[in-house]
Coordinates of C-alpha atoms and ligand atoms in Angstrom, one line a residue:
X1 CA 85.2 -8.4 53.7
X2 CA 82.4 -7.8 50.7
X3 CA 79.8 -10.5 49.7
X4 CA 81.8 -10.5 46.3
X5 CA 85.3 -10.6 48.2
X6 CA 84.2 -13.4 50.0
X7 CA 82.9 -15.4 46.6
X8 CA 86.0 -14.5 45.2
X9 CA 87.9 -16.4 47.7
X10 CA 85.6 -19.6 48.1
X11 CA 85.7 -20.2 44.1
X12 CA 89.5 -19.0 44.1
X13 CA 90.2 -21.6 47.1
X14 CA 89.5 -24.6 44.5
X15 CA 92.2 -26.5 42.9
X16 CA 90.4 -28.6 40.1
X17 CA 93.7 -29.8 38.5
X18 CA 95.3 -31.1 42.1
X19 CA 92.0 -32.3 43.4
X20 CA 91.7 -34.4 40.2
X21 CA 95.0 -36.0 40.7
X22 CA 95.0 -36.5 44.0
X23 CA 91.5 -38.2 43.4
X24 CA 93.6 -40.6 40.7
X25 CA 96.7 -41.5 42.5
X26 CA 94.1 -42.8 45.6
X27 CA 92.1 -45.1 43.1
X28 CA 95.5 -47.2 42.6
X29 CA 94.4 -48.1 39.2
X30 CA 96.9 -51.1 37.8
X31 CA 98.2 -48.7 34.6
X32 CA 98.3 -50.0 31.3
X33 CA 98.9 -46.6 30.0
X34 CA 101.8 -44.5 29.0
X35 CA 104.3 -43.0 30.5
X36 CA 105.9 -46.2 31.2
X37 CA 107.7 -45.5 34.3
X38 CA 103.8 -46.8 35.5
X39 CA 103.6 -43.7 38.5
X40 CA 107.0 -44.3 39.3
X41 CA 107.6 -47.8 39.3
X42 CA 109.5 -48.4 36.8
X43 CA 111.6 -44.9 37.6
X44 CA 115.7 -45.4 36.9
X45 CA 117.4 -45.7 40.6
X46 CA 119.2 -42.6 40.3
X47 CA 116.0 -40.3 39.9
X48 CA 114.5 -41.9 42.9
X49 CA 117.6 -41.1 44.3
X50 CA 117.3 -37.3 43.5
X51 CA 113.6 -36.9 43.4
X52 CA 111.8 -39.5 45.6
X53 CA 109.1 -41.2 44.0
X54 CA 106.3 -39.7 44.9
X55 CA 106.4 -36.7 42.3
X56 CA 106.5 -39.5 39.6
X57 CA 102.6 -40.5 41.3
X58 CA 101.0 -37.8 39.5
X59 CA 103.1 -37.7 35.9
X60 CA 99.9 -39.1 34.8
X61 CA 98.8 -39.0 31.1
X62 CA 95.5 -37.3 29.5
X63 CA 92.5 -40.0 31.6
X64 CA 89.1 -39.0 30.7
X65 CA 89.1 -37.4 34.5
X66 CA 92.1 -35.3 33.7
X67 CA 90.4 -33.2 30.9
X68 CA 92.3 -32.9 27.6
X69 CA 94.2 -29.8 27.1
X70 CA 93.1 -29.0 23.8
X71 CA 89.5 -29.6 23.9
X72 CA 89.0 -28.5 27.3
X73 CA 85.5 -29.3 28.8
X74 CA 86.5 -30.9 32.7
X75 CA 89.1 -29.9 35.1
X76 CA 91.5 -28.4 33.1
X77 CA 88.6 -25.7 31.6
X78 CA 87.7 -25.4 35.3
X79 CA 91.4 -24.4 36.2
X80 CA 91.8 -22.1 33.3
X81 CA 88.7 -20.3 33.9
X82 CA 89.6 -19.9 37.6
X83 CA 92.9 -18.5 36.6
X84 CA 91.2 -15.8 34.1
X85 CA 89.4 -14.6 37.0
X86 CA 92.3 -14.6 39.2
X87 CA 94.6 -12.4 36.7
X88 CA 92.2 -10.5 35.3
X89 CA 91.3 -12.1 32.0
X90 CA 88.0 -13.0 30.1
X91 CA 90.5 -16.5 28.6
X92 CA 93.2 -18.1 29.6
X93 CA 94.9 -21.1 28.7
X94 CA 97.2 -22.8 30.6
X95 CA 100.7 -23.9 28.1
X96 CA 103.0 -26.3 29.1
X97 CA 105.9 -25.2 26.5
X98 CA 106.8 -21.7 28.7
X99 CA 106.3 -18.1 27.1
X100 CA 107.8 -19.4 23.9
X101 CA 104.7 -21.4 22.4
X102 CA 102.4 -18.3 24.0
X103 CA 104.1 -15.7 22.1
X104 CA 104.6 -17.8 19.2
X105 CA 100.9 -18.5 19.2
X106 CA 99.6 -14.8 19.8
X107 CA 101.8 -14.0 16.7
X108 CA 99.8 -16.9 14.7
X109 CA 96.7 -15.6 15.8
X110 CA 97.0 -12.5 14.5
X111 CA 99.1 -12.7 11.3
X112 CA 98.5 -14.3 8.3
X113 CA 101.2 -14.7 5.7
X114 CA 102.7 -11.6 4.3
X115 CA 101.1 -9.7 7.3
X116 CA 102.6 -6.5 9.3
X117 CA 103.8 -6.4 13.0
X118 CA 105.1 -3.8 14.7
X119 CA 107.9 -5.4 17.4
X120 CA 110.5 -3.9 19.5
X121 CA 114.2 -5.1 18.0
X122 CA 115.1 -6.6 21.3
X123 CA 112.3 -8.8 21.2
X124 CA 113.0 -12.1 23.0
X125 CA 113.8 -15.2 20.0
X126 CA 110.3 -16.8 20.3
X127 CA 108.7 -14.1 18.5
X128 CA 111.0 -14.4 16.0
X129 CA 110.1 -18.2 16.0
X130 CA 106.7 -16.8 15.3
X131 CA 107.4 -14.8 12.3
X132 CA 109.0 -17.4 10.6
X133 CA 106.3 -20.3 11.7
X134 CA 103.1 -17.4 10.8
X135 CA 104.9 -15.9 7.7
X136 CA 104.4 -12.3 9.3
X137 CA 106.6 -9.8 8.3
X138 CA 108.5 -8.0 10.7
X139 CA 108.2 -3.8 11.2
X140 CA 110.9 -3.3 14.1
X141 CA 111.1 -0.5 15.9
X142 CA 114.7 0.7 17.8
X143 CA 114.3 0.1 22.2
X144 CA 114.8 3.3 24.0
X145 CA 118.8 3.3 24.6
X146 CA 119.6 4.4 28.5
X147 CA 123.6 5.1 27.8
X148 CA 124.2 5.2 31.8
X149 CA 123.0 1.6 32.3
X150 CA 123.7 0.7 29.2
X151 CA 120.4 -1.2 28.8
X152 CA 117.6 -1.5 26.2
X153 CA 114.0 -1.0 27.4
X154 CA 111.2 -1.0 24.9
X155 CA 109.3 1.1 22.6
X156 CA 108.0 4.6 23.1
X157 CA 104.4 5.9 22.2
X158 CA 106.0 8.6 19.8
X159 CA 108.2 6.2 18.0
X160 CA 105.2 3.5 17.8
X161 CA 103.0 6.8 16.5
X162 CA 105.2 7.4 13.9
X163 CA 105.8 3.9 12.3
X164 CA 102.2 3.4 12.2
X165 CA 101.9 6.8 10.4
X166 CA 104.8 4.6 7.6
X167 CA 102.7 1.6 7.9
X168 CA 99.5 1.7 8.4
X169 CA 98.4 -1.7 7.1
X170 CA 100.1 -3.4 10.0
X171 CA 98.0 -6.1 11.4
X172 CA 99.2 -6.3 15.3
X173 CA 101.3 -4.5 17.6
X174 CA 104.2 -6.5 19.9
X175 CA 105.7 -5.4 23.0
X176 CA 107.6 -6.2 26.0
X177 CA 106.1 -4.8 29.6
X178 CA 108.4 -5.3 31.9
X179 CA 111.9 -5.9 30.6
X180 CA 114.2 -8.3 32.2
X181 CA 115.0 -5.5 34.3
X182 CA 112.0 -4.8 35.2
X183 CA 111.3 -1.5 33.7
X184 CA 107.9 -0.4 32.5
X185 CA 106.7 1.6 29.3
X186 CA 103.8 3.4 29.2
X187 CA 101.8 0.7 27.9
X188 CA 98.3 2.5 28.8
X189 CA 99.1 5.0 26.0
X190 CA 100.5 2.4 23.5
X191 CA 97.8 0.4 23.5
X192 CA 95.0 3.4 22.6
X193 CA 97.3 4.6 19.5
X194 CA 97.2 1.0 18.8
X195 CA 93.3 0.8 19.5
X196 CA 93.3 3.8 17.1
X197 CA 94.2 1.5 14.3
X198 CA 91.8 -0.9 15.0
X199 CA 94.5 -3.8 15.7
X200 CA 95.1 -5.6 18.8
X201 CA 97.7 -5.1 21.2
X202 CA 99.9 -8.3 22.1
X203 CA 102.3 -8.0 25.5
X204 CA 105.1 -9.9 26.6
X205 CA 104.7 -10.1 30.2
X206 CA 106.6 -12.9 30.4
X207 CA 108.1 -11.3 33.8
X208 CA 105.1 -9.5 34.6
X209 CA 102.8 -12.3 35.9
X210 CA 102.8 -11.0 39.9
X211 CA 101.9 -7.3 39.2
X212 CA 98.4 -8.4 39.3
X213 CA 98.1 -9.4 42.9
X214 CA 100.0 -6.3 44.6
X215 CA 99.3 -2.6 44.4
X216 CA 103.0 -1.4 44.9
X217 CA 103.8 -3.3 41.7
X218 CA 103.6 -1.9 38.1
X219 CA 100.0 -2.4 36.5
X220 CA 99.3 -5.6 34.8
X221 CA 99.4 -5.1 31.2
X222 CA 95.5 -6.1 30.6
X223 CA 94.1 -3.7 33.2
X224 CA 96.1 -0.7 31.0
X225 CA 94.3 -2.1 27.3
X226 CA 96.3 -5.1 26.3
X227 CA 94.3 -7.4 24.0
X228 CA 96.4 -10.2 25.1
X229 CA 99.3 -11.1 27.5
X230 CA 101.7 -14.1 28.0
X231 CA 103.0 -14.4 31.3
X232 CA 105.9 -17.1 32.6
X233 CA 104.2 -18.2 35.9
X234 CA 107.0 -20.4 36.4
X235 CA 109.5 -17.2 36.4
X236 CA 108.3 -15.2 39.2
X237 CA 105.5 -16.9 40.8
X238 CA 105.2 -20.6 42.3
X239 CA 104.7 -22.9 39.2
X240 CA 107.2 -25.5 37.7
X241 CA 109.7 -24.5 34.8
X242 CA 108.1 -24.2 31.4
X243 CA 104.7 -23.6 33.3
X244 CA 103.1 -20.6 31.4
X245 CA 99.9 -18.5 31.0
X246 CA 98.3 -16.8 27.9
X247 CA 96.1 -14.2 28.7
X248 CA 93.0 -12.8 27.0
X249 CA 90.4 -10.3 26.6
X250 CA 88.1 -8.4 24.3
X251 CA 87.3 -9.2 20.7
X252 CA 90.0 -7.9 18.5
X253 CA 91.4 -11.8 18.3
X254 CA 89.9 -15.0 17.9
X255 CA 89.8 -17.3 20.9
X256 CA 89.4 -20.2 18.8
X257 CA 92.6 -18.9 16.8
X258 CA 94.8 -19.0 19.9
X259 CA 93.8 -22.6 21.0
X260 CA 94.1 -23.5 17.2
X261 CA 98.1 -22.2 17.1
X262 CA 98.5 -23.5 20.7
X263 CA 97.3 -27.2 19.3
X264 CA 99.7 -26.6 16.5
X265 CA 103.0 -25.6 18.8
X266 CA 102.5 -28.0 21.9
X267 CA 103.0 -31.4 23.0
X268 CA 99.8 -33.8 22.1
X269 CA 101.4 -35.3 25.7
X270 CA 101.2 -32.3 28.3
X271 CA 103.0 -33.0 31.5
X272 CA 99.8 -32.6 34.2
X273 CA 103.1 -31.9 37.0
X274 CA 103.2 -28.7 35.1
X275 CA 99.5 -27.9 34.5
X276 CA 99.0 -28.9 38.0
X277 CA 101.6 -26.6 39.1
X278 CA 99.7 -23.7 37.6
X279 CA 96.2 -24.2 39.0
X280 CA 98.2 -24.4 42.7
X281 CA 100.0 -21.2 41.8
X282 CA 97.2 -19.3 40.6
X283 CA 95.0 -20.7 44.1
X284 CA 98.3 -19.6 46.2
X285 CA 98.7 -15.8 44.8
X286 CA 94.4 -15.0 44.6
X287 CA 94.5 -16.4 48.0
X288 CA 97.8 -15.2 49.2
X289 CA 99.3 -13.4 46.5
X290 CA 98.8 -9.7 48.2
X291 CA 100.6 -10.9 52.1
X292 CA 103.5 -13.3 50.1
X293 CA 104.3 -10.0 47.8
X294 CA 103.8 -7.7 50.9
X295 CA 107.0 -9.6 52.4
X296 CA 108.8 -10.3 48.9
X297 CA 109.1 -6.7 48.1
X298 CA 110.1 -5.3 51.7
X299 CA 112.8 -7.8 51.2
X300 CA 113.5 -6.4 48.0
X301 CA 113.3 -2.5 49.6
X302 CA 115.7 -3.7 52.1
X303 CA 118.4 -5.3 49.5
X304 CA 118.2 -2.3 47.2
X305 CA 118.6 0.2 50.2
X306 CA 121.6 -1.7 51.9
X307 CA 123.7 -2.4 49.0
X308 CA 122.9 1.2 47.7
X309 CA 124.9 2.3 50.8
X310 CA 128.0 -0.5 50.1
X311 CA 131.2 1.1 47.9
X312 CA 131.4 0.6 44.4
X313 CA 127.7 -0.4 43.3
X314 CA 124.8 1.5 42.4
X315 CA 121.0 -0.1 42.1
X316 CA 119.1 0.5 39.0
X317 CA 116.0 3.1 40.0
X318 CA 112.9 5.0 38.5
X319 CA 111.8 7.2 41.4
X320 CA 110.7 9.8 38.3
X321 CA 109.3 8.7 35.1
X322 CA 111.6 9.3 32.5
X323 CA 111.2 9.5 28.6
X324 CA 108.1 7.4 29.0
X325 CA 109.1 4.9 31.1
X326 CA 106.7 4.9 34.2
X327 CA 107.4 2.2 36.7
X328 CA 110.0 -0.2 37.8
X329 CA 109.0 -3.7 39.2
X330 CA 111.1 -3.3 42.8
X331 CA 111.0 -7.1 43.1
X332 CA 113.7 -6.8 40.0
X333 CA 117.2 -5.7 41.2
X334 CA 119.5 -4.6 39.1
X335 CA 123.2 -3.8 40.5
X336 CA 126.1 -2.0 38.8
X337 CA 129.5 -2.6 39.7
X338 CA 131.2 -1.0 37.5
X339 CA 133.5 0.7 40.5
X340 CA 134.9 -2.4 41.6
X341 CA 136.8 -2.5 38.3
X342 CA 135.1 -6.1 37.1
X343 CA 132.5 -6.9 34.5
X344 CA 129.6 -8.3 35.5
X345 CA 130.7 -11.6 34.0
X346 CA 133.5 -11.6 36.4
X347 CA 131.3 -10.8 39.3
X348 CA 129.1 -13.5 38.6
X349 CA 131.8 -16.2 38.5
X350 CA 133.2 -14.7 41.8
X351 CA 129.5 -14.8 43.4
X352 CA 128.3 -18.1 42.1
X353 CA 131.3 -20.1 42.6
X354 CA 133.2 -18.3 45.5
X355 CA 130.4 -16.6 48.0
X356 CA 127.4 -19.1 47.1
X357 CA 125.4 -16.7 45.3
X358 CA 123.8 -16.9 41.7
X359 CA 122.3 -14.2 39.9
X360 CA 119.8 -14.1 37.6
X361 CA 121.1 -11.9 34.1
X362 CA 124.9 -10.8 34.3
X363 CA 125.3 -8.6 32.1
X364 CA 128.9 -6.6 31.2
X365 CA 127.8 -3.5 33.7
X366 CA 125.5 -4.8 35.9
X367 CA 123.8 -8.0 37.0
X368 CA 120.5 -8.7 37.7
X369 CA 118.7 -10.6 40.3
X370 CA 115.2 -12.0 40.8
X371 CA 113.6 -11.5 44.2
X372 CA 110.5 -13.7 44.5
X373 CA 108.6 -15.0 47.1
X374 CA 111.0 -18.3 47.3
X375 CA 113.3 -16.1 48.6
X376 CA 114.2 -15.5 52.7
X377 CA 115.3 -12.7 54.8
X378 CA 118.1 -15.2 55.2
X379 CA 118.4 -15.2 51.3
X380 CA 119.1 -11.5 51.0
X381 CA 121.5 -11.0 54.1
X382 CA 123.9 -13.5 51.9
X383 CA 123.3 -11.2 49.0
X384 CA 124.0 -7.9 51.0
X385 CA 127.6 -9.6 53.0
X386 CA 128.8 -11.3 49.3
X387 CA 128.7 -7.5 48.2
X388 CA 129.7 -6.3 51.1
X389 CA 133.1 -9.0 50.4
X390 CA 133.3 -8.1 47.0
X391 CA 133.4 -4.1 47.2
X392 CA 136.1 -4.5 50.2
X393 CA 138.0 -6.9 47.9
X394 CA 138.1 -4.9 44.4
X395 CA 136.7 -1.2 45.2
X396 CA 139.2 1.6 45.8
X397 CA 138.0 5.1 45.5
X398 CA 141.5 5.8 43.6
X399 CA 140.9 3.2 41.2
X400 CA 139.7 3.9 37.4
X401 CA 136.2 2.7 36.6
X402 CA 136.1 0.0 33.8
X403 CA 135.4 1.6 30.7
X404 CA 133.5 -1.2 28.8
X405 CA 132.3 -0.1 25.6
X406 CA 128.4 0.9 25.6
X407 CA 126.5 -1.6 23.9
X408 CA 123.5 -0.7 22.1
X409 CA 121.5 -3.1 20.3
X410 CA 122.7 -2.2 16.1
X411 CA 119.6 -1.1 14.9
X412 CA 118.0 -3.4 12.1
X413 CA 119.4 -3.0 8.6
X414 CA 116.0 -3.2 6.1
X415 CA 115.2 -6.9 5.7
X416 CA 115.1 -8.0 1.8
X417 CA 113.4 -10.9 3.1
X418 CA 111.0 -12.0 5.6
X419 CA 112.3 -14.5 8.3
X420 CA 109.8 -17.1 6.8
X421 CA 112.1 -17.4 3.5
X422 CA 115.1 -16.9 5.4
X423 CA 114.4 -19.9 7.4
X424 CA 113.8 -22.0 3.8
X425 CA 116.1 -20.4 1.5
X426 CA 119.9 -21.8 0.3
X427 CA 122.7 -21.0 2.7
X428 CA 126.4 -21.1 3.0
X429 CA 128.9 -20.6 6.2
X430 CA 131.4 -18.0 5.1
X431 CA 134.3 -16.5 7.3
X432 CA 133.0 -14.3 10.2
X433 CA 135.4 -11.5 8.6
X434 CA 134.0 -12.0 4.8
X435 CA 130.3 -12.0 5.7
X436 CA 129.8 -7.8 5.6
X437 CA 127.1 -6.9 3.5
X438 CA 125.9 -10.8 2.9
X439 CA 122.3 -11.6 4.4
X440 CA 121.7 -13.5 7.1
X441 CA 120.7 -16.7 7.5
X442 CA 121.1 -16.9 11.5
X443 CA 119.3 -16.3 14.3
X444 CA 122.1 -14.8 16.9
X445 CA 121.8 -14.0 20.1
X446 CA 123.1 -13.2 23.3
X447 CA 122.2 -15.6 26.6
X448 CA 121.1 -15.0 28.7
X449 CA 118.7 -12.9 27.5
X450 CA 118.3 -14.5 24.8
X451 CA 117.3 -11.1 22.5
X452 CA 118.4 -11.1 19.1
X453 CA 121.7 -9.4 17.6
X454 CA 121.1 -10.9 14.2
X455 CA 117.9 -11.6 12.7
X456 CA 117.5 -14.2 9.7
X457 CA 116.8 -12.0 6.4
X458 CA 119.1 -9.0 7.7
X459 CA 121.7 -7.7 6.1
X460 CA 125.0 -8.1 8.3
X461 CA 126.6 -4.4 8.8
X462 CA 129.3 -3.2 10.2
X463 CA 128.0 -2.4 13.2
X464 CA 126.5 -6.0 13.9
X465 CA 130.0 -7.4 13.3
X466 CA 131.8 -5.1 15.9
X467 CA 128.6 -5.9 18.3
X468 CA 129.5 -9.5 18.2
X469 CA 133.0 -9.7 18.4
X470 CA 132.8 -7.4 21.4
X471 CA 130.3 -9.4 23.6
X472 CA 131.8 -12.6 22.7
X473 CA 135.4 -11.2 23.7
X474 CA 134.0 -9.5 27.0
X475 CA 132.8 -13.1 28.0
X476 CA 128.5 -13.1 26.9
X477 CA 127.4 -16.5 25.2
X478 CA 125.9 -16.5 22.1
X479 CA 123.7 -19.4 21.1
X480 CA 121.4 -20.0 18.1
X481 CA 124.2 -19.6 15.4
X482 CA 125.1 -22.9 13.7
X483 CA 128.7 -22.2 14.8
X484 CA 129.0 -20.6 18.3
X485 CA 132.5 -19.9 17.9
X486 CA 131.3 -16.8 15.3
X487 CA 134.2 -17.9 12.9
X488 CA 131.9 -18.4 10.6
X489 CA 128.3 -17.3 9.8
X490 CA 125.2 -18.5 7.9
X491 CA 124.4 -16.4 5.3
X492 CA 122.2 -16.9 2.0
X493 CA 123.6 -18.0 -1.3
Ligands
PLP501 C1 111.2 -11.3 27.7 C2 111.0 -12.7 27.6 N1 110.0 -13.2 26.8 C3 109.8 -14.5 26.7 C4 110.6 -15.5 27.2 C5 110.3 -16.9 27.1 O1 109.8 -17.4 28.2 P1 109.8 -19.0 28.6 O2 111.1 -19.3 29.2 O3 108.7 -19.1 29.6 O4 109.5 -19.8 27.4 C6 111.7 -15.0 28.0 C7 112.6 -16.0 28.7 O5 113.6 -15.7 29.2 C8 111.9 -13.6 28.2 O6 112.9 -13.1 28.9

């Protein structure tokens, strides 16, 4: 091991955050402080029940010996500067409202009203939040469209080249790296054209945040350019829901900007069982992060390989770049099953409430599962015998292969106006069938995951309609309408 290795690993071993609780629950401290469950005193019985009361020890508020999340100058700066070295960064701030705020913030950042960003149109809903919060004005540009998978990935260089050519007072550049399914662009190339125009590169990596610690994995996002990067460390790596990461380097955007929109978008109350959970997360993968991933993603090798071999299903694979898409996180595995003659929808019910398995993303070809280092070897022989039931159940070589209509996201219709007015302006709920040609004033999307099929401000076409009706028949959810059904929409008067 080298000198630096070495001092890597002794600063890296240090848990501020934890040590500064643990320090505080010991001290015994009668509370006169919120929250009033007093350290878990005054819990109700049926959480104790469920959770034990010793979590409830540490649900402590902002004490002068916990730091202050905003103004950062004690334990929490210490854990968020320990973290920046750990990924890679030269800032980062630890946010206790998930990717959402973090995207929402880099947007605020680096728009002002009226301004240009370039974003892929299946960006995921919190940037959307973020144009209508900033006042930015959205440029979208269509996902590449893979027909056989039937999946949306992200933007090309070629097709970013040539929008910037149309608009080249754009202020900042969005993107996602990977997708949910785990697919890569070539972000090393997006972010010099975007260099080119002097404005920063901002990356949605909210699935990304492992690729740091383990050489087989796609290549973090800041080490190919990316000014900045949000990361969900509670998705894929060992911190507590909503726990998140915001990642930054170089000088294209103002620190003091990001903590200013973060201060605007958070809680004044952060929960410390979530910061907390991010300082021990980012101590587990610098120290551990490289053996932990070794094992997660020969697990991951072994699922792909077996259940490439069952009857009826096919695994989701980029052993050749193709049409600028250069890597595929292995850890993410997508599975088709068309050939058993069932949607994914279908499938899902049958795994999660028959064979005791629940996936990650079903979507109408294929589902998607996450493969983390939570997971056992014991984990992923119940994935490979539930597929192994449900092929001998439902495949027959003789039988047809569903033909599910290929669903493309409808590319966006010009916007008259910007999400940001939307959001204010007059609406009505007409009839689903009498809204053609009206303008939106809905945010719709499919859940999971949660991308947009109707922006606010877009003109409603034909093709949107038909999008809608077919997902909601096929069995998708769609949230973020004000009524779910789709009988009627929001549109502006
Ligand atoms: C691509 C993408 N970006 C951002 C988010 C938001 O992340 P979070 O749940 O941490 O707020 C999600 C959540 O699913 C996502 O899939």
């Amino acid at each position: 091991m080298t000198l630096s290795q070495h001092t890597f690993l002794n600063s890296q071993s240090k848990m501020p955050l934890i040590e500064a609780l643990r320090t505080l629950i010991s001290q015994k401290n009668v509370a006169f402080h919120a929250p009033g469950h007093k350290q878990g005193h005054g819990i109700p019985q049926s959480l104790e029940k469920l959770l034990g009361k010793t979590v409830f020890t540490a649900d402590l508020p902002e004490l002068p010996e916990l730091d202050n999340l905003f103004a950062p100058s004690g334990v929490i700066k210490k854990a968020q500067e320990l973290a920046a070295e750990a990924f890679g960064a030269e800032n980062t701030w630890f946010l206790v409202n998930g990717s959402t705020c973090g995207i929402i913030a880099a947007i605020l950042a680096t728009c002002n009203p009226g301004d240009k960003i370039i974003l892929p149109r299946n960006i995921h809903q919190s940037a959307i939040t973020g144009l209508i919060i900033s006042g930015a004005v959205p440029v979208f540009l269509n996902p590449y469209y893979d027909p056989l998978w039937d999946l949306s990935y992200s933007i090309t260089p070629n097709a970013l080249k040539q929008v910037l050519e149309e608009n080249s007072d754009v202020k900042a550049v969005m993107i996602v790296y990977p997708t949910y399914h785990g697919i890569c662009g070539d972000i090393k190339v997006i972010a010099d054209i975007t260099h080119r125009q002097g404005i920063p590169l901002l990356v949605d990596e909210a699935h990304g945040g492992h690729f740091t610690f383990h050489q087989d994995l796609p290549p973090c996002a800041l080490s190919m350019g990316a000014d900045l990067t949000v990361q969900s460390t509670h998705k894929v790596l060992g911190a507590m829901t909503q726990a998140s990461m915001l990642h930054l380097q170089g000088t294209r955007i103002d620190p003091q900007r990001i903590s200013r929109a973060l201060q605007l978008i958070e809680s004044t109350s952060p929960s410390y069982l979530l910061l907390a959970s991010l300082d021990a997360a980012r101590q587990q993968m610098a120290l551990y992060g490289k053996e932990l991933l070794d094992k997660t993603i020969e697990f991951a090798n072994k699922a792909r390989q077996q259940l490439s071999h069952i009857q009826g299903l096919s695994i989701l694979d980029l052993k050749e770049p193709f049409c600028s898409f250069y890597y595929l996180d292995t850890t993410r595995l997508t599975v088709n099953i068309t050939a058993l003659g069932l949607s994914g929808f279908e499938v899902d019910k049958i795994l999660h409430q028959q064979l005791g398995i629940t996936a990650e993303l079903p979507m109408l070809r294929h589902l998607a599962f996450i493969i983390s280092m939570g997971n056992t070897t014991d984990d992923i022989t119940k994935l490979i015998a539930a597929f192994q039931i449900l092929s001998n159940s439902y495949f027959s070589p003789h039988s047809p292969i569903s033909s599910f209509p290929h669903l493309p996201i409808p590319p966006s219709p010009h916007s008259p106006i910007s999400p940001r007015e939307t959001f204010f302006a007059a609406t009505k709920m007409v009839d689903f069938n009498y809204s053609l040609g009206r303008i939106s004033g809905d945010l719709i999307c499919t859940y999971p995951p949660g991308i947009p099929i109707l922006m606010p401000g877009e003109k409603i076409t034909d093709q949107t309609l038909e999008y809608l009706k077919t997902v909601l028949a096929l069995g998708a959810s769609v949230t973020g309408c004000s009524d779910s059904s789709l009988q009627k929409l929001k549109v502006l008067v």
